[in-house]
Amino acid sequence: MTTSAPRSVATVLDDDPDSRTVAFGSNSVQHGSAVFEGIRCHRTADGSAVFRLDDHLRRLLASARAMGIRHEYDLGRLREVVLRAAESGGLRDAYLRPVLYTPDPRLGVGLTAFRFTLGVEVWPATDVVDPVEPVRLTVSPWHRPGPSVFPVGVKATGLYALSALARTAALANGFDDAVQLDPATGRVAEATIANIFLVRDGVVTTPWRTESLLPGITRDSVLALASRLGYRTVEGPVDRAALQAADEVFLTGTAFGLVPVAAVDDRTFDQHRPIFTALRQSYRDAVSGLSSTPPGWLTPVPQRAETGVRT
Ligand code: PMP
């Protein structure tokens, strides 16, 4: 799951449409003071649609609120800027990264003093989406932070130093990614930038939200789709032994969808993954509008050719 060097196709800085850059001295660069989302749009029969746009934007607003970040965006305005960026990128399949950041070139960690604004970076999905080959995981010695350290449901850029630490150590040891444990329970929480699922005897299980994890939007979608396909789903405690005993293991996240896990440390899983395969197909059908989806899951991207947004 290493990412190749991505080339973005559009940068939309809402308060400074003529610029593609943020000052090196800005507080967001110097202190990681920003909140963000990763959102996908996918090719559909009629053009392109953003998957669960409002759910992502609500999470962005919640992240800003949790950090005490002051800004002038409501859901409607965020939606407008993100869709404008998606349109200006001109890609059917894209990864959109809205970031509420501060361009203020000042140091300090008291965020109330800073002006926050929205920037959106657009990448071709193929440049950001990790390969979908099965990945090999190792259980990381680096746990997720507990709730008294940081609210892990908040997508703050600075928090990803912790994921980088765990992923980089896993890569150095020859693995693709790391399973991170909850610091209090020692049970499985999630991977560095993805949620984790296991299948045992036909039951689809993912760690419950009481573990230290980001409750992903893909995780939620997969739970809904699994129920629709008639599988029993469980959000519950997952200890390391349960992971080892699983028939199938997979990861979920917006960038790449569902990715099969080939091994966790020295436990390898059968390459025949019937339930994973069914769920991945169901997810692909949902995001590309080939199956009916709950209201709000697909937002069409307006066709290109207006605005004057610089790309
Ligand atoms: N956990 C972490 C730590 C993540 O960064 C992500 C990616 N946003 C996920 C889980 C998956 O969340 P989602 O399905 O909403 O992309």
PDB file of C-alpha atoms and ligand atoms in Angstrom, residues 36-38 56 59 95 144 152 155 159-160 163 180 190-195 213-220 252-256, ligand 1:
ATOM      1  CA  PHE A  36      -9.088  17.791   6.186  1.00  0.00           C
ATOM      2  CA  GLU A  37     -11.098  15.184   4.335  1.00  0.00           C
ATOM      3  CA  GLY A  38     -10.295  12.652   1.643  1.00  0.00           C
ATOM      4  CA  HIS A  56     -17.433  13.894   4.508  1.00  0.00           C
ATOM      5  CA  ARG A  59     -17.036  15.280   9.401  1.00  0.00           C
ATOM      6  CA  TYR A  95      -9.436  12.039  -5.216  1.00  0.00           C
ATOM      7  CA  ARG A 144      -3.467   4.604  18.411  1.00  0.00           C
ATOM      8  CA  VAL A 152      -9.045  10.107  16.853  1.00  0.00           C
ATOM      9  CA  LYS A 155      -9.061  14.350  10.892  1.00  0.00           C
ATOM     10  CA  LEU A 159      -2.435  13.561  13.862  1.00  0.00           C
ATOM     11  CA  TYR A 160      -1.119  11.779  10.780  1.00  0.00           C
ATOM     12  CA  SER A 163       0.131   7.054  11.257  1.00  0.00           C
ATOM     13  CA  GLN A 180      -2.658  -0.439  15.303  1.00  0.00           C
ATOM     14  CA  GLU A 190      -7.534   0.027  12.743  1.00  0.00           C
ATOM     15  CA  ALA A 191      -4.718   0.298  10.201  1.00  0.00           C
ATOM     16  CA  THR A 192      -2.746   3.534   9.732  1.00  0.00           C
ATOM     17  CA  ILE A 193      -5.162   5.161   7.286  1.00  0.00           C
ATOM     18  CA  ALA A 194      -7.880   2.537   6.992  1.00  0.00           C
ATOM     19  CA  ASN A 195     -10.410   0.584   8.987  1.00  0.00           C
ATOM     20  CA  LEU A 213     -10.353   4.465  15.662  1.00  0.00           C
ATOM     21  CA  LEU A 214     -11.685   6.806  13.034  1.00  0.00           C
ATOM     22  CA  PRO A 215     -15.187   5.522  12.217  1.00  0.00           C
ATOM     23  CA  GLY A 216     -14.695   5.633   8.469  1.00  0.00           C
ATOM     24  CA  ILE A 217     -17.356   6.454   5.936  1.00  0.00           C
ATOM     25  CA  THR A 218     -16.287   3.441   3.853  1.00  0.00           C
ATOM     26  CA  ARG A 219     -16.595   1.277   6.986  1.00  0.00           C
ATOM     27  CA  ASP A 220     -20.140   2.526   7.435  1.00  0.00           C
ATOM     28  CA  THR A 252     -11.511  -0.047   3.968  1.00  0.00           C
ATOM     29  CA  GLY A 253     -10.916   3.606   3.167  1.00  0.00           C
ATOM     30  CA  THR A 254     -12.126   6.274   0.810  1.00  0.00           C
ATOM     31  CA  ALA A 255      -9.009   6.439  -1.369  1.00  0.00           C
ATOM     32  CA  PHE A 256      -8.888   2.761  -2.300  1.00  0.00           C
TER      33      PHE A 256
HETATM   34  N1  PMP B   1      -8.799   5.442   9.714  1.00  0.00           N
HETATM   35  C1  PMP B   1      -7.930   6.437   9.466  1.00  0.00           C
HETATM   36  C2  PMP B   1      -6.906   6.767  10.496  1.00  0.00           C
HETATM   37  C3  PMP B   1      -7.998   7.147   8.255  1.00  0.00           C
HETATM   38  O1  PMP B   1      -7.143   8.132   7.996  1.00  0.00           O
HETATM   39  C4  PMP B   1      -8.982   6.783   7.308  1.00  0.00           C
HETATM   40  C5  PMP B   1      -9.049   7.526   5.993  1.00  0.00           C
HETATM   41  N2  PMP B   1      -9.876   8.653   6.105  1.00  0.00           N
HETATM   42  C6  PMP B   1      -9.871   5.750   7.605  1.00  0.00           C
HETATM   43  C7  PMP B   1      -9.757   5.092   8.830  1.00  0.00           C
HETATM   44  C8  PMP B   1     -10.968   5.379   6.647  1.00  0.00           C
HETATM   45  O2  PMP B   1     -11.950   6.380   6.676  1.00  0.00           O
HETATM   46  P1  PMP B   1     -12.877   6.683   5.411  1.00  0.00           P
HETATM   47  O3  PMP B   1     -13.508   5.402   5.040  1.00  0.00           O
HETATM   48  O4  PMP B   1     -13.848   7.689   5.911  1.00  0.00           O
HETATM   49  O5  PMP B   1     -11.982   7.202   4.338  1.00  0.00           O
END
